[in-house]
């Protein structure tokens, strides 16, 4: 898979691409990630990519031209183009699975006060990571790339992807490790029993309990 990220702030991606599972997935050629500064595609002699809004209003608006030029350069027939914006459809694990099947994903990070509305005509879909406003699409693009990359074959062990949170509508069961007793907080006896049927049953019940608890807390 190839992921191209269009941004004005390439340095924000350094840590993300050079640590842990993402770093290893890149090294193992499971994914290719390219950070593309779309300022390189402006025809403005001063490198400007934004301008004041027609009709007046606060702030600067990202122009369509540099985004269009960048897409003309990198987009292929099998590319899937996503615009990160709070007004997009909210990202979730189902969307991560769907996107992990694509060959080439292009993520466009908006910034400043907004972008020329016509940019919407250049993309396949608009995605938000939640009902809050960030300073730009960089963090959302990293979150979405992370959620996709860990699902790619051999990025992490396939055991870790089994019975994952959200896949069947339920959250994952809780896990514990040494010590058995930490300042009076004990590991549940059933997990130390060696009885695998009982452990399985306990874990299924815990998944339901934790999911219900989350749903309840979200309605509070
Ligand atoms: N850009 C700014 N806020 C965002 C959000 N919540 N989701 C996606 N892109 C964004």
Short mmCIF file of N, CA, C and O in Angstrom, two decimals, residues 66-119:
data_model
loop_
_atom_site.label_atom_id
_atom_site.label_comp_id
_atom_site.label_asym_id
_atom_site.label_seq_id
_atom_site.Cartn_x
_atom_site.Cartn_y
_atom_site.Cartn_z
N UNK A 66 -2.87 24.80 -5.66
CA UNK A 66 -1.75 23.92 -5.29
C UNK A 66 -2.20 22.47 -5.01
O UNK A 66 -1.49 21.52 -5.34
N UNK A 67 -3.41 22.32 -4.44
CA UNK A 67 -3.93 20.98 -4.16
C UNK A 67 -4.21 20.26 -5.48
O UNK A 67 -3.86 19.09 -5.68
N UNK A 68 -4.84 21.00 -6.39
CA UNK A 68 -5.16 20.43 -7.71
C UNK A 68 -3.87 20.01 -8.43
O UNK A 68 -3.77 18.89 -8.94
N UNK A 69 -2.88 20.88 -8.43
CA UNK A 69 -1.61 20.56 -9.12
C UNK A 69 -0.94 19.34 -8.51
O UNK A 69 -0.41 18.48 -9.23
N UNK A 70 -0.95 19.26 -7.19
CA UNK A 70 -0.32 18.11 -6.50
C UNK A 70 -1.06 16.83 -6.89
O UNK A 70 -0.43 15.80 -7.20
N UNK A 71 -2.39 16.89 -6.88
CA UNK A 71 -3.17 15.68 -7.23
C UNK A 71 -2.91 15.26 -8.67
O UNK A 71 -2.79 14.07 -8.97
N UNK A 72 -2.83 16.24 -9.56
CA UNK A 72 -2.55 15.92 -10.98
C UNK A 72 -1.23 15.15 -11.09
O UNK A 72 -1.07 14.28 -11.93
N UNK A 73 -0.30 15.49 -10.22
CA UNK A 73 1.03 14.88 -10.27
C UNK A 73 1.04 13.46 -9.70
O UNK A 73 1.72 12.58 -10.22
N UNK A 74 0.29 13.24 -8.61
CA UNK A 74 0.46 11.96 -7.88
C UNK A 74 -0.72 11.01 -8.03
O UNK A 74 -0.58 9.82 -7.73
N UNK A 75 -1.86 11.49 -8.47
CA UNK A 75 -3.07 10.66 -8.51
C UNK A 75 -3.02 9.68 -9.68
O UNK A 75 -2.65 10.05 -10.79
N UNK A 76 -3.40 8.41 -9.38
CA UNK A 76 -3.49 7.38 -10.43
C UNK A 76 -4.95 6.88 -10.47
O UNK A 76 -5.76 7.28 -9.64
N UNK A 77 -5.24 5.97 -11.39
CA UNK A 77 -6.61 5.47 -11.51
C UNK A 77 -7.11 4.79 -10.23
O UNK A 77 -8.29 4.83 -9.91
N UNK A 78 -6.17 4.13 -9.52
CA UNK A 78 -6.60 3.39 -8.32
C UNK A 78 -6.39 4.18 -7.02
O UNK A 78 -6.41 3.62 -5.93
N UNK A 79 -6.20 5.49 -7.14
CA UNK A 79 -5.99 6.31 -5.93
C UNK A 79 -7.33 6.62 -5.25
O UNK A 79 -8.33 6.84 -5.94
N UNK A 80 -7.29 6.66 -3.92
CA UNK A 80 -8.48 7.05 -3.16
C UNK A 80 -8.12 8.32 -2.40
O UNK A 80 -7.23 8.30 -1.54
N UNK A 81 -8.82 9.42 -2.71
CA UNK A 81 -8.42 10.72 -2.17
C UNK A 81 -9.36 11.14 -1.03
O UNK A 81 -10.58 11.15 -1.19
N UNK A 82 -8.74 11.47 0.11
CA UNK A 82 -9.52 11.82 1.31
C UNK A 82 -9.14 13.21 1.79
O UNK A 82 -7.96 13.53 1.91
N UNK A 83 -10.15 14.01 2.05
CA UNK A 83 -9.94 15.34 2.64
C UNK A 83 -10.24 15.26 4.13
O UNK A 83 -11.32 14.78 4.52
N UNK A 84 -9.29 15.70 4.97
CA UNK A 84 -9.53 15.70 6.41
C UNK A 84 -10.22 17.00 6.80
O UNK A 84 -9.68 18.08 6.55
N UNK A 85 -11.38 16.87 7.37
CA UNK A 85 -12.14 18.06 7.78
C UNK A 85 -13.15 17.67 8.87
O UNK A 85 -13.70 16.56 8.82
N UNK A 86 -13.39 18.58 9.83
CA UNK A 86 -14.36 18.26 10.87
C UNK A 86 -15.76 18.02 10.31
O UNK A 86 -16.59 17.41 10.98
N UNK A 87 -16.04 18.48 9.09
CA UNK A 87 -17.39 18.28 8.53
C UNK A 87 -17.51 16.94 7.80
O UNK A 87 -18.57 16.61 7.28
N UNK A 88 -16.43 16.14 7.79
CA UNK A 88 -16.48 14.84 7.12
C UNK A 88 -17.18 13.78 7.95
O UNK A 88 -17.62 14.03 9.08
N UNK A 89 -17.28 12.59 7.37
CA UNK A 89 -17.89 11.45 8.09
C UNK A 89 -16.91 10.96 9.16
O UNK A 89 -15.71 10.87 8.90
N UNK A 90 -17.45 10.66 10.34
CA UNK A 90 -16.56 10.31 11.45
C UNK A 90 -15.86 8.97 11.22
O UNK A 90 -16.50 7.96 10.92
N UNK A 91 -14.56 8.99 11.38
CA UNK A 91 -13.71 7.80 11.20
C UNK A 91 -14.00 6.78 12.30
O UNK A 91 -14.26 7.13 13.43
N UNK A 92 -13.95 5.50 11.90
CA UNK A 92 -14.08 4.44 12.91
C UNK A 92 -13.33 3.18 12.42
O UNK A 92 -12.70 3.20 11.35
N UNK A 93 -13.40 2.11 13.20
CA UNK A 93 -12.64 0.90 12.87
C UNK A 93 -13.11 0.26 11.57
O UNK A 93 -12.32 -0.30 10.81
N UNK A 94 -14.41 0.39 11.29
CA UNK A 94 -14.95 -0.16 10.04
C UNK A 94 -14.32 0.57 8.85
O UNK A 94 -13.91 -0.06 7.85
N UNK A 95 -14.22 1.86 8.96
CA UNK A 95 -13.60 2.66 7.88
C UNK A 95 -12.11 2.31 7.76
O UNK A 95 -11.57 2.23 6.65
N UNK A 96 -11.45 2.09 8.89
CA UNK A 96 -10.03 1.70 8.86
C UNK A 96 -9.86 0.40 8.08
O UNK A 96 -8.97 0.27 7.23
N UNK A 97 -10.74 -0.58 8.34
CA UNK A 97 -10.68 -1.87 7.63
C UNK A 97 -10.91 -1.67 6.13
O UNK A 97 -10.20 -2.25 5.30
N UNK A 98 -11.90 -0.88 5.82
CA UNK A 98 -12.23 -0.61 4.40
C UNK A 98 -11.03 0.04 3.70
O UNK A 98 -10.63 -0.39 2.61
N UNK A 99 -10.42 1.02 4.34
CA UNK A 99 -9.30 1.73 3.72
C UNK A 99 -8.05 0.86 3.63
O UNK A 99 -7.21 1.04 2.74
N UNK A 100 -7.92 -0.11 4.56
CA UNK A 100 -6.72 -0.96 4.55
C UNK A 100 -6.68 -1.87 3.32
O UNK A 100 -5.66 -2.48 3.03
N UNK A 101 -7.80 -1.93 2.57
CA UNK A 101 -7.85 -2.76 1.35
C UNK A 101 -7.43 -1.96 0.10
O UNK A 101 -7.27 -2.53 -0.98
N UNK A 102 -7.28 -0.64 0.26
CA UNK A 102 -6.96 0.21 -0.91
C UNK A 102 -5.48 0.09 -1.27
O UNK A 102 -4.64 -0.20 -0.42
N UNK A 103 -5.18 0.36 -2.51
CA UNK A 103 -3.79 0.32 -2.99
C UNK A 103 -3.05 1.63 -2.71
O UNK A 103 -1.88 1.63 -2.36
N UNK A 104 -3.76 2.72 -2.94
CA UNK A 104 -3.13 4.04 -2.83
C UNK A 104 -4.11 5.02 -2.20
O UNK A 104 -5.20 5.24 -2.73
N UNK A 105 -3.70 5.58 -1.06
CA UNK A 105 -4.55 6.56 -0.38
C UNK A 105 -3.83 7.91 -0.37
O UNK A 105 -2.63 7.98 -0.08
N UNK A 106 -4.57 8.96 -0.70
CA UNK A 106 -4.01 10.32 -0.62
C UNK A 106 -4.81 11.08 0.44
O UNK A 106 -6.04 11.16 0.35
N UNK A 107 -4.11 11.57 1.45
CA UNK A 107 -4.76 12.32 2.53
C UNK A 107 -4.41 13.80 2.40
O UNK A 107 -3.22 14.15 2.33
N UNK A 108 -5.42 14.64 2.35
CA UNK A 108 -5.18 16.08 2.22
C UNK A 108 -5.44 16.77 3.56
O UNK A 108 -6.55 16.69 4.10
N UNK A 109 -4.39 17.41 4.09
CA UNK A 109 -4.52 18.09 5.38
C UNK A 109 -4.84 19.56 5.15
O UNK A 109 -4.03 20.28 4.55
N UNK A 110 -5.99 19.99 5.61
CA UNK A 110 -6.32 21.42 5.56
C UNK A 110 -5.59 22.12 6.69
O UNK A 110 -5.05 21.49 7.60
N UNK A 111 -5.54 23.43 6.63
CA UNK A 111 -4.95 24.19 7.74
C UNK A 111 -5.54 25.58 7.75
O UNK A 111 -6.38 25.91 6.93
N UNK A 112 -5.12 26.39 8.69
CA UNK A 112 -5.63 27.75 8.84
C UNK A 112 -7.15 27.74 9.04
O UNK A 112 -7.71 26.83 9.62
N UNK A 113 -7.79 28.77 8.53
CA UNK A 113 -9.22 28.96 8.82
C UNK A 113 -10.12 28.06 7.98
O UNK A 113 -11.30 27.94 8.24
N UNK A 114 -9.57 27.49 6.92
CA UNK A 114 -10.43 26.67 6.08
C UNK A 114 -9.84 26.53 4.70
O UNK A 114 -8.73 26.99 4.44
N UNK A 115 -10.59 25.87 3.82
CA UNK A 115 -10.08 25.68 2.46
C UNK A 115 -11.17 26.05 1.47
O UNK A 115 -12.37 26.02 1.80
N UNK A 116 -10.77 26.41 0.29
CA UNK A 116 -11.71 26.74 -0.77
C UNK A 116 -12.67 25.55 -0.95
O UNK A 116 -12.24 24.41 -1.14
N UNK A 117 -13.96 25.84 -0.87
CA UNK A 117 -14.99 24.79 -0.88
C UNK A 117 -14.89 23.90 -2.12
O UNK A 117 -15.28 22.74 -2.10
N UNK A 118 -14.33 24.42 -3.21
CA UNK A 118 -14.26 23.65 -4.45
C UNK A 118 -13.28 22.48 -4.35
O UNK A 118 -13.31 21.57 -5.18
N UNK A 119 -12.42 22.49 -3.31
CA UNK A 119 -11.49 21.36 -3.12
C UNK A 119 -12.28 20.06 -2.92
O UNK A 119 -11.83 18.98 -3.28
#
